[in-house]
C-alpha cells in the first residue's frame, strides 16, 4: 500500500504512561476529533491478549475517522487487528521480511537515523520513514539526536513520505521548517497534555505552518 504523505502531517504515537483521568481510547478519540492524521499504537508492557483487544478497539475507532492506524513493532498484532500498517525499527525485521508476512495491502514504516539507513529501508520496501530523534527526548533513550542537516539530507535523498520524531513540541516544531519533512510524530505533546484534543488542534496548525515553511 502506498502511504499518503498527508497522513504524516500530525502523527500521534500512544504512550499509556500518561493515562489518568482519560483512558487511552478517550485520548485517542480526542486527538482524532481535532485533526490528528495518523495514530500509532505503541505498547511495550501489555500482555498479548490485552494488546490485541486494545488494538482491535483502536483500529475500529480510527477507521470511523478515516485515519490510518499503525502498530509499532508487532507484525502479528497488526495482522490480527486489521491495522493499516506496521512500524519497525532498525533492530527489528527488514521491511522486505515484514512485507512477506503482511502482503501488499499494509503500510510499512521504518525508523532511520542516517541517509544510508533511509536508502536501505526504501530499497527494502519501506512506504514511509520515521526520522529522529530530531530533539532530545525521554521517550527514546537509545537513539542519538539527529542534526537538522541530516534530516534535510534524508528528505532530499528519498521519495517516500517522511515524518520527524523525537522531543517535538509546540515550542520547537517550527525549527523543522525548510527540512522537507512531511510532518511530525509526537507522543507527550498530545498524550501528556491536560487536554489532548486542544493540544492536537494547536499542533496541527503548527505542523501545517512548518510544512508550508519548506517553500
GROMACS .gro file of C-alpha atoms in nm:
model
  215
    1UNK     CA    1   0.000   0.000   0.000
    2UNK     CA    2   0.133   0.344  -0.087
    3UNK     CA    3   0.140   0.588   0.200
    4UNK     CA    4  -0.012   0.933   0.150
    5UNK     CA    5   0.229   1.198   0.278
    6UNK     CA    6  -0.070   1.390   0.418
    7UNK     CA    7  -0.102   1.113   0.679
    8UNK     CA    8   0.241   1.214   0.815
    9UNK     CA    9   0.139   1.573   0.897
   10UNK     CA   10   0.047   1.510   1.261
   11UNK     CA   11   0.125   1.151   1.358
   12UNK     CA   12   0.040   1.060   1.719
   13UNK     CA   13   0.228   0.778   1.893
   14UNK     CA   14   0.047   0.650   2.201
   15UNK     CA   15   0.202   0.618   2.544
   16UNK     CA   16  -0.011   0.491   2.829
   17UNK     CA   17   0.228   0.641   3.084
   18UNK     CA   18   0.001   0.945   3.088
   19UNK     CA   19  -0.334   0.764   3.105
   20UNK     CA   20  -0.517   0.911   3.401
   21UNK     CA   21  -0.844   1.098   3.400
   22UNK     CA   22  -0.899   0.976   3.045
   23UNK     CA   23  -0.845   0.626   2.911
   24UNK     CA   24  -0.610   0.578   2.616
   25UNK     CA   25  -0.916   0.521   2.395
   26UNK     CA   26  -1.061   0.855   2.506
   27UNK     CA   27  -0.729   1.033   2.450
   28UNK     CA   28  -0.700   0.888   2.101
   29UNK     CA   29  -1.057   0.986   2.014
   30UNK     CA   30  -0.994   1.342   2.135
   31UNK     CA   31  -0.692   1.357   1.903
   32UNK     CA   32  -0.894   1.217   1.613
   33UNK     CA   33  -1.172   1.471   1.665
   34UNK     CA   34  -0.917   1.751   1.645
   35UNK     CA   35  -0.741   1.656   1.326
   36UNK     CA   36  -0.461   1.408   1.400
   37UNK     CA   37  -0.366   1.244   1.069
   38UNK     CA   38  -0.221   0.909   1.183
   39UNK     CA   39  -0.227   0.701   1.502
   40UNK     CA   40   0.047   0.458   1.604
   41UNK     CA   41  -0.026   0.221   1.892
   42UNK     CA   42   0.294   0.156   2.086
   43UNK     CA   43   0.270  -0.087   2.375
   44UNK     CA   44   0.575  -0.231   2.546
   45UNK     CA   45   0.430  -0.382   2.862
   46UNK     CA   46   0.080  -0.516   2.786
   47UNK     CA   47   0.035  -0.891   2.756
   48UNK     CA   48  -0.064  -1.027   2.419
   49UNK     CA   49  -0.437  -1.059   2.483
   50UNK     CA   50  -0.471  -0.707   2.626
   51UNK     CA   51  -0.260  -0.562   2.345
   52UNK     CA   52  -0.476  -0.730   2.081
   53UNK     CA   53  -0.802  -0.622   2.244
   54UNK     CA   54  -0.682  -0.263   2.260
   55UNK     CA   55  -0.555  -0.277   1.902
   56UNK     CA   56  -0.889  -0.405   1.772
   57UNK     CA   57  -1.079  -0.129   1.954
   58UNK     CA   58  -0.848   0.149   1.830
   59UNK     CA   59  -0.838   0.009   1.475
   60UNK     CA   60  -1.218   0.034   1.465
   61UNK     CA   61  -1.209   0.385   1.612
   62UNK     CA   62  -0.953   0.510   1.359
   63UNK     CA   63  -1.148   0.352   1.074
   64UNK     CA   64  -1.455   0.553   1.176
   65UNK     CA   65  -1.250   0.873   1.148
   66UNK     CA   66  -1.077   0.766   0.825
   67UNK     CA   67  -0.731   0.793   0.983
   68UNK     CA   68  -0.455   0.533   0.925
   69UNK     CA   69  -0.385   0.308   1.224
   70UNK     CA   70  -0.031   0.173   1.266
   71UNK     CA   71   0.101  -0.089   1.509
   72UNK     CA   72   0.451  -0.041   1.646
   73UNK     CA   73   0.688  -0.333   1.620
   74UNK     CA   74   0.440  -0.625   1.630
   75UNK     CA   75   0.354  -0.776   1.294
   76UNK     CA   76   0.127  -1.043   1.443
   77UNK     CA   77  -0.090  -0.788   1.626
   78UNK     CA   78  -0.103  -0.568   1.314
   79UNK     CA   79  -0.233  -0.859   1.107
   80UNK     CA   80  -0.479  -0.980   1.368
   81UNK     CA   81  -0.638  -0.641   1.438
   82UNK     CA   82  -0.660  -0.539   1.072
   83UNK     CA   83  -0.430  -0.239   1.112
   84UNK     CA   84  -0.349  -0.019   0.814
   85UNK     CA   85   0.021  -0.055   0.881
   86UNK     CA   86   0.311  -0.161   1.098
   87UNK     CA   87   0.622   0.035   1.201
   88UNK     CA   88   0.956  -0.130   1.268
   89UNK     CA   89   1.292  -0.004   1.393
   90UNK     CA   90   1.643  -0.070   1.269
   91UNK     CA   91   1.686  -0.353   1.519
   92UNK     CA   92   1.360  -0.520   1.414
   93UNK     CA   93   1.268  -0.702   1.092
   94UNK     CA   94   1.370  -0.576   0.747
   95UNK     CA   95   1.085  -0.413   0.558
   96UNK     CA   96   1.114  -0.684   0.294
   97UNK     CA   97   1.064  -0.952   0.558
   98UNK     CA   98   0.768  -0.762   0.702
   99UNK     CA   99   0.618  -0.737   0.352
  100UNK     CA  100   0.646  -1.112   0.310
  101UNK     CA  101   0.436  -1.151   0.625
  102UNK     CA  102   0.173  -0.881   0.575
  103UNK     CA  103   0.121  -0.881   0.197
  104UNK     CA  104   0.088  -0.581  -0.033
  105UNK     CA  105  -0.208  -0.415   0.135
  106UNK     CA  106  -0.038  -0.287   0.450
  107UNK     CA  107   0.172   0.028   0.503
  108UNK     CA  108   0.524  -0.041   0.633
  109UNK     CA  109   0.710   0.233   0.820
  110UNK     CA  110   1.076   0.211   0.919
  111UNK     CA  111   1.284   0.422   1.157
  112UNK     CA  112   1.601   0.569   1.005
  113UNK     CA  113   1.879   0.779   1.154
  114UNK     CA  114   2.117   0.828   0.860
  115UNK     CA  115   2.092   0.871   0.484
  116UNK     CA  116   2.235   0.520   0.441
  117UNK     CA  117   1.972   0.364   0.668
  118UNK     CA  118   1.699   0.558   0.490
  119UNK     CA  119   1.806   0.445   0.144
  120UNK     CA  120   1.839   0.085   0.260
  121UNK     CA  121   1.492   0.093   0.418
  122UNK     CA  122   1.339   0.228   0.098
  123UNK     CA  123   1.528  -0.033  -0.106
  124UNK     CA  124   1.373  -0.299   0.119
  125UNK     CA  125   1.023  -0.164   0.061
  126UNK     CA  126   0.951   0.094   0.332
  127UNK     CA  127   0.642   0.303   0.249
  128UNK     CA  128   0.742   0.586   0.483
  129UNK     CA  129   1.030   0.672   0.715
  130UNK     CA  130   1.032   0.790   1.076
  131UNK     CA  131   1.336   1.019   1.123
  132UNK     CA  132   1.490   1.111   1.455
  133UNK     CA  133   1.537   1.181   1.725
  134UNK     CA  134   1.528   1.538   1.595
  135UNK     CA  135   1.532   1.677   1.952
  136UNK     CA  136   1.637   1.523   2.280
  137UNK     CA  137   1.366   1.300   2.422
  138UNK     CA  138   1.298   1.093   2.730
  139UNK     CA  139   1.071   0.858   2.532
  140UNK     CA  140   1.354   0.700   2.332
  141UNK     CA  141   1.684   0.698   2.519
  142UNK     CA  142   1.859   0.451   2.287
  143UNK     CA  143   1.899   0.685   1.987
  144UNK     CA  144   2.126   0.984   1.931
  145UNK     CA  145   1.986   1.325   1.839
  146UNK     CA  146   1.971   1.382   1.463
  147UNK     CA  147   2.105   1.708   1.324
  148UNK     CA  148   1.886   1.936   1.116
  149UNK     CA  149   2.124   1.884   0.822
  150UNK     CA  150   2.092   1.505   0.840
  151UNK     CA  151   1.713   1.538   0.849
  152UNK     CA  152   1.727   1.760   0.543
  153UNK     CA  153   1.971   1.529   0.362
  154UNK     CA  154   1.746   1.227   0.417
  155UNK     CA  155   1.437   1.414   0.297
  156UNK     CA  156   1.626   1.514  -0.016
  157UNK     CA  157   1.750   1.158  -0.074
  158UNK     CA  158   1.422   0.965  -0.064
  159UNK     CA  159   1.088   0.985  -0.243
  160UNK     CA  160   0.873   0.816   0.021
  161UNK     CA  161   0.688   1.024   0.286
  162UNK     CA  162   0.888   1.118   0.594
  163UNK     CA  163   0.793   1.208   0.949
  164UNK     CA  164   1.021   1.361   1.212
  165UNK     CA  165   1.009   1.222   1.565
  166UNK     CA  166   1.174   1.281   1.899
  167UNK     CA  167   1.112   1.551   2.155
  168UNK     CA  168   0.881   1.752   1.928
  169UNK     CA  169   0.651   2.002   2.098
  170UNK     CA  170   0.465   2.319   2.012
  171UNK     CA  171   0.774   2.513   2.126
  172UNK     CA  172   1.019   2.364   1.876
  173UNK     CA  173   0.814   2.229   1.583
  174UNK     CA  174   0.876   2.534   1.364
  175UNK     CA  175   1.253   2.474   1.390
  176UNK     CA  176   1.193   2.191   1.138
  177UNK     CA  177   1.072   2.433   0.869
  178UNK     CA  178   1.271   2.406   0.548
  179UNK     CA  179   1.389   2.050   0.618
  180UNK     CA  180   1.150   1.895   0.367
  181UNK     CA  181   0.992   1.659   0.620
  182UNK     CA  182   0.623   1.584   0.558
  183UNK     CA  183   0.512   1.605   0.920
  184UNK     CA  184   0.582   1.539   1.284
  185UNK     CA  185   0.527   1.242   1.514
  186UNK     CA  186   0.452   1.337   1.872
  187UNK     CA  187   0.398   1.145   2.193
  188UNK     CA  188   0.387   1.351   2.512
  189UNK     CA  189   0.289   1.670   2.327
  190UNK     CA  190  -0.057   1.513   2.290
  191UNK     CA  191  -0.086   1.233   2.545
  192UNK     CA  192   0.069   1.418   2.841
  193UNK     CA  193  -0.140   1.729   2.776
  194UNK     CA  194  -0.418   1.819   3.016
  195UNK     CA  195  -0.646   1.849   2.712
  196UNK     CA  196  -0.523   1.615   2.434
  197UNK     CA  197  -0.785   1.750   2.193
  198UNK     CA  198  -0.682   2.113   2.233
  199UNK     CA  199  -0.315   2.016   2.214
  200UNK     CA  200  -0.382   1.830   1.889
  201UNK     CA  201  -0.557   2.128   1.732
  202UNK     CA  202  -0.269   2.359   1.825
  203UNK     CA  203  -0.004   2.115   1.697
  204UNK     CA  204  -0.194   2.061   1.371
  205UNK     CA  205  -0.190   2.433   1.298
  206UNK     CA  206   0.183   2.449   1.373
  207UNK     CA  207   0.254   2.138   1.160
  208UNK     CA  208   0.077   2.298   0.867
  209UNK     CA  209   0.280   2.615   0.922
  210UNK     CA  210   0.603   2.413   0.942
  211UNK     CA  211   0.536   2.223   0.618
  212UNK     CA  212   0.441   2.543   0.435
  213UNK     CA  213   0.774   2.685   0.551
  214UNK     CA  214   0.962   2.438   0.325
  215UNK     CA  215   0.889   2.652   0.020
   0.00000   0.00000   0.00000
